Amino acid sequence: MPSSYNIGAHYEGLVKELVDSGRYASASEVMRDSLRLLEQREKIRALELENLKREYEAGKASGEPEEIDPAEFLQSLKAERAARGK
């Protein structure tokens, strides 16, 4: 089922440039490759969102946050870094 889309002058120029360069044989090839990349990106975003939701739920399940002294926390980070550097 053929479709027709208006992608604007900028992208029309890009498609033409890619075909004229010989990198792609046709505008359809450019569009299919572009859609494959978009599909990949959307799958990655979905996986990242699932992971973020899991981490959020794990954080909520871990209990109430504890108060910490910022100076002590910073000192402990510096000590850890110094220990790794040795």
mmCIF file of N, CA, C and O in Angstrom, residues 38-81:
data_model
loop_
_atom_site.group_PDB
_atom_site.id
_atom_site.type_symbol
_atom_site.label_atom_id
_atom_site.label_comp_id
_atom_site.label_asym_id
_atom_site.label_seq_id
_atom_site.Cartn_x
_atom_site.Cartn_y
_atom_site.Cartn_z
ATOM 1 N N LEU A 38 14.639 4.934 13.684
ATOM 2 C CA LEU A 38 13.609 5.451 14.591
ATOM 3 C C LEU A 38 13.014 4.317 15.419
ATOM 4 O O LEU A 38 12.815 4.451 16.628
ATOM 5 N N GLU A 39 12.750 3.198 14.774
ATOM 6 C CA GLU A 39 12.201 2.040 15.486
ATOM 7 C C GLU A 39 13.168 1.570 16.574
ATOM 8 O O GLU A 39 12.761 1.289 17.701
ATOM 9 N N GLN A 40 14.453 1.501 16.241
ATOM 10 C CA GLN A 40 15.483 1.123 17.218
ATOM 11 C C GLN A 40 15.478 2.080 18.401
ATOM 12 O O GLN A 40 15.525 1.661 19.558
ATOM 13 N N ARG A 41 15.447 3.378 18.111
ATOM 14 C CA ARG A 41 15.463 4.392 19.162
ATOM 15 C C ARG A 41 14.248 4.262 20.068
ATOM 16 O O ARG A 41 14.356 4.370 21.282
ATOM 17 N N GLU A 42 13.096 3.998 19.481
ATOM 18 C CA GLU A 42 11.875 3.848 20.275
ATOM 19 C C GLU A 42 11.940 2.611 21.164
ATOM 20 O O GLU A 42 11.488 2.644 22.316
ATOM 21 N N LYS A 43 12.522 1.525 20.673
ATOM 22 C CA LYS A 43 12.687 0.315 21.490
ATOM 23 C C LYS A 43 13.621 0.596 22.667
ATOM 24 O O LYS A 43 13.363 0.159 23.790
ATOM 25 N N ILE A 44 14.698 1.316 22.403
ATOM 26 C CA ILE A 44 15.644 1.660 23.469
ATOM 27 C C ILE A 44 14.961 2.540 24.512
ATOM 28 O O ILE A 44 15.112 2.329 25.718
ATOM 29 N N ARG A 45 14.190 3.515 24.063
ATOM 30 C CA ARG A 45 13.468 4.384 25.002
ATOM 31 C C ARG A 45 12.502 3.584 25.860
ATOM 32 O O ARG A 45 12.380 3.815 27.053
ATOM 33 N N ALA A 46 11.805 2.633 25.251
ATOM 34 C CA ALA A 46 10.860 1.807 26.001
ATOM 35 C C ALA A 46 11.588 0.978 27.051
ATOM 36 O O ALA A 46 11.126 0.873 28.199
ATOM 37 N N LEU A 47 12.740 0.404 26.689
ATOM 38 C CA LEU A 47 13.527 -0.371 27.648
ATOM 39 C C LEU A 47 14.043 0.510 28.782
ATOM 40 O O LEU A 47 14.025 0.111 29.950
ATOM 41 N N GLU A 48 14.501 1.711 28.438
ATOM 42 C CA GLU A 48 14.989 2.634 29.466
ATOM 43 C C GLU A 48 13.865 3.035 30.420
ATOM 44 O O GLU A 48 14.074 3.132 31.628
ATOM 45 N N LEU A 49 12.674 3.263 29.880
ATOM 46 C CA LEU A 49 11.533 3.619 30.711
ATOM 47 C C LEU A 49 11.153 2.467 31.635
ATOM 48 O O LEU A 49 10.885 2.677 32.822
ATOM 49 N N GLU A 50 11.140 1.239 31.115
ATOM 50 C CA GLU A 50 10.859 0.074 31.956
ATOM 51 C C GLU A 50 11.872 -0.026 33.088
ATOM 52 O O GLU A 50 11.503 -0.280 34.228
ATOM 53 N N ASN A 51 13.135 0.166 32.760
ATOM 54 C CA ASN A 51 14.192 0.096 33.767
ATOM 55 C C ASN A 51 14.015 1.188 34.816
ATOM 56 O O ASN A 51 14.159 0.940 36.020
ATOM 57 N N LEU A 52 13.701 2.384 34.376
ATOM 58 C CA LEU A 52 13.490 3.497 35.300
ATOM 59 C C LEU A 52 12.324 3.209 36.241
ATOM 60 O O LEU A 52 12.414 3.447 37.453
ATOM 61 N N LYS A 53 11.249 2.666 35.694
ATOM 62 C CA LYS A 53 10.091 2.314 36.533
ATOM 63 C C LYS A 53 10.461 1.248 37.560
ATOM 64 O O LYS A 53 10.066 1.330 38.723
ATOM 65 N N ARG A 54 11.231 0.228 37.130
ATOM 66 C CA ARG A 54 11.684 -0.822 38.060
ATOM 67 C C ARG A 54 12.533 -0.236 39.172
ATOM 68 O O ARG A 54 12.361 -0.562 40.349
ATOM 69 N N GLU A 55 13.479 0.632 38.795
ATOM 70 C CA GLU A 55 14.354 1.254 39.789
ATOM 71 C C GLU A 55 13.563 2.136 40.754
ATOM 72 O O GLU A 55 13.842 2.169 41.949
ATOM 73 N N TYR A 56 12.570 2.841 40.239
ATOM 74 C CA TYR A 56 11.721 3.686 41.075
ATOM 75 C C TYR A 56 10.971 2.830 42.090
ATOM 76 O O TYR A 56 10.933 3.138 43.284
ATOM 77 N N GLU A 57 10.389 1.732 41.616
ATOM 78 C CA GLU A 57 9.656 0.840 42.517
ATOM 79 C C GLU A 57 10.590 0.219 43.549
ATOM 80 O O GLU A 57 10.224 0.080 44.720
ATOM 81 N N ALA A 58 11.793 -0.148 43.140
ATOM 82 C CA ALA A 58 12.764 -0.710 44.089
ATOM 83 C C ALA A 58 13.133 0.337 45.143
ATOM 84 O O ALA A 58 13.265 0.016 46.324
ATOM 85 N N GLY A 59 13.274 1.578 44.721
ATOM 86 C CA GLY A 59 13.572 2.650 45.668
ATOM 87 C C GLY A 59 12.450 2.854 46.661
ATOM 88 O O GLY A 59 12.688 2.998 47.868
ATOM 89 N N LYS A 60 11.226 2.844 46.175
ATOM 90 C CA LYS A 60 10.073 2.997 47.072
ATOM 91 C C LYS A 60 9.992 1.834 48.058
ATOM 92 O O LYS A 60 9.692 2.029 49.231
ATOM 93 N N ALA A 61 10.277 0.629 47.579
ATOM 94 C CA ALA A 61 10.190 -0.563 48.419
ATOM 95 C C ALA A 61 11.315 -0.643 49.442
ATOM 96 O O ALA A 61 11.212 -1.377 50.420
ATOM 97 N N SER A 62 12.381 0.118 49.244
ATOM 98 C CA SER A 62 13.533 0.036 50.149
ATOM 99 C C SER A 62 13.293 0.743 51.477
ATOM 100 O O SER A 62 14.105 0.638 52.383
ATOM 101 N N GLY A 63 12.202 1.460 51.588
ATOM 102 C CA GLY A 63 11.871 2.093 52.864
ATOM 103 C C GLY A 63 12.046 3.597 52.825
ATOM 104 O O GLY A 63 12.327 4.193 51.794
ATOM 105 N N GLU A 64 11.841 4.178 53.975
ATOM 106 C CA GLU A 64 11.938 5.625 54.112
ATOM 107 C C GLU A 64 13.391 6.083 54.019
ATOM 108 O O GLU A 64 14.293 5.391 54.486
ATOM 109 N N PRO A 65 13.614 7.248 53.449
ATOM 110 C CA PRO A 65 14.991 7.771 53.378
ATOM 111 C C PRO A 65 15.502 8.136 54.772
ATOM 112 O O PRO A 65 14.723 8.459 55.667
ATOM 113 N N GLU A 66 16.792 8.044 54.925
ATOM 114 C CA GLU A 66 17.421 8.398 56.200
ATOM 115 C C GLU A 66 18.081 9.762 56.068
ATOM 116 O O GLU A 66 18.635 10.099 55.031
ATOM 117 N N GLU A 67 18.027 10.529 57.143
ATOM 118 C CA GLU A 67 18.715 11.823 57.177
ATOM 119 C C GLU A 67 20.216 11.572 57.249
ATOM 120 O O GLU A 67 20.678 10.684 57.962
ATOM 121 N N ILE A 68 20.978 12.339 56.490
ATOM 122 C CA ILE A 68 22.431 12.232 56.555
ATOM 123 C C ILE A 68 23.010 13.629 56.703
ATOM 124 O O ILE A 68 22.402 14.620 56.320
ATOM 125 N N ASP A 69 24.187 13.659 57.263
ATOM 126 C CA ASP A 69 24.914 14.920 57.397
ATOM 127 C C ASP A 69 25.686 15.115 56.090
ATOM 128 O O ASP A 69 26.546 14.293 55.758
ATOM 129 N N PRO A 70 25.406 16.179 55.345
ATOM 130 C CA PRO A 70 26.080 16.383 54.052
ATOM 131 C C PRO A 70 27.600 16.416 54.168
ATOM 132 O O PRO A 70 28.303 15.885 53.306
ATOM 133 N N ALA A 71 28.120 17.012 55.223
ATOM 134 C CA ALA A 71 29.577 17.097 55.396
ATOM 135 C C ALA A 71 30.167 15.705 55.602
ATOM 136 O O ALA A 71 31.217 15.375 55.032
ATOM 137 N N GLU A 72 29.506 14.886 56.414
ATOM 138 C CA GLU A 72 29.995 13.524 56.649
ATOM 139 C C GLU A 72 29.934 12.702 55.363
ATOM 140 O O GLU A 72 30.840 11.924 55.065
ATOM 141 N N PHE A 73 28.856 12.869 54.595
ATOM 142 C CA PHE A 73 28.701 12.144 53.347
ATOM 143 C C PHE A 73 29.812 12.512 52.370
ATOM 144 O O PHE A 73 30.435 11.648 51.755
ATOM 145 N N LEU A 74 30.088 13.797 52.242
ATOM 146 C CA LEU A 74 31.144 14.261 51.354
ATOM 147 C C LEU A 74 32.494 13.715 51.801
ATOM 148 O O LEU A 74 33.298 13.266 50.981
ATOM 149 N N GLN A 75 32.721 13.714 53.089
ATOM 150 C CA GLN A 75 33.988 13.190 53.634
ATOM 151 C C GLN A 75 34.124 11.702 53.311
ATOM 152 O O GLN A 75 35.201 11.242 52.941
ATOM 153 N N SER A 76 33.019 10.949 53.433
ATOM 154 C CA SER A 76 33.089 9.510 53.139
ATOM 155 C C SER A 76 33.366 9.273 51.651
ATOM 156 O O SER A 76 34.097 8.347 51.299
ATOM 157 N N LEU A 77 32.798 10.096 50.794
ATOM 158 C CA LEU A 77 33.084 9.968 49.358
ATOM 159 C C LEU A 77 34.554 10.250 49.062
ATOM 160 O O LEU A 77 35.184 9.543 48.271
ATOM 161 N N LYS A 78 35.091 11.277 49.701
ATOM 162 C CA LYS A 78 36.514 11.594 49.510
ATOM 163 C C LYS A 78 37.392 10.470 49.997
ATOM 164 O O LYS A 78 38.393 10.121 49.362
ATOM 165 N N ALA A 79 37.015 9.868 51.123
ATOM 166 C CA ALA A 79 37.805 8.755 51.670
ATOM 167 C C ALA A 79 37.757 7.545 50.741
ATOM 168 O O ALA A 79 38.790 6.890 50.510
ATOM 169 N N GLU A 80 36.575 7.258 50.177
ATOM 170 C CA GLU A 80 36.450 6.147 49.228
ATOM 171 C C GLU A 80 37.324 6.385 48.004
ATOM 172 O O GLU A 80 38.009 5.486 47.530
ATOM 173 N N ARG A 81 37.288 7.603 47.487
ATOM 174 C CA ARG A 81 38.083 7.940 46.315
ATOM 175 C C ARG A 81 39.573 7.808 46.603
ATOM 176 O O ARG A 81 40.334 7.271 45.810
#
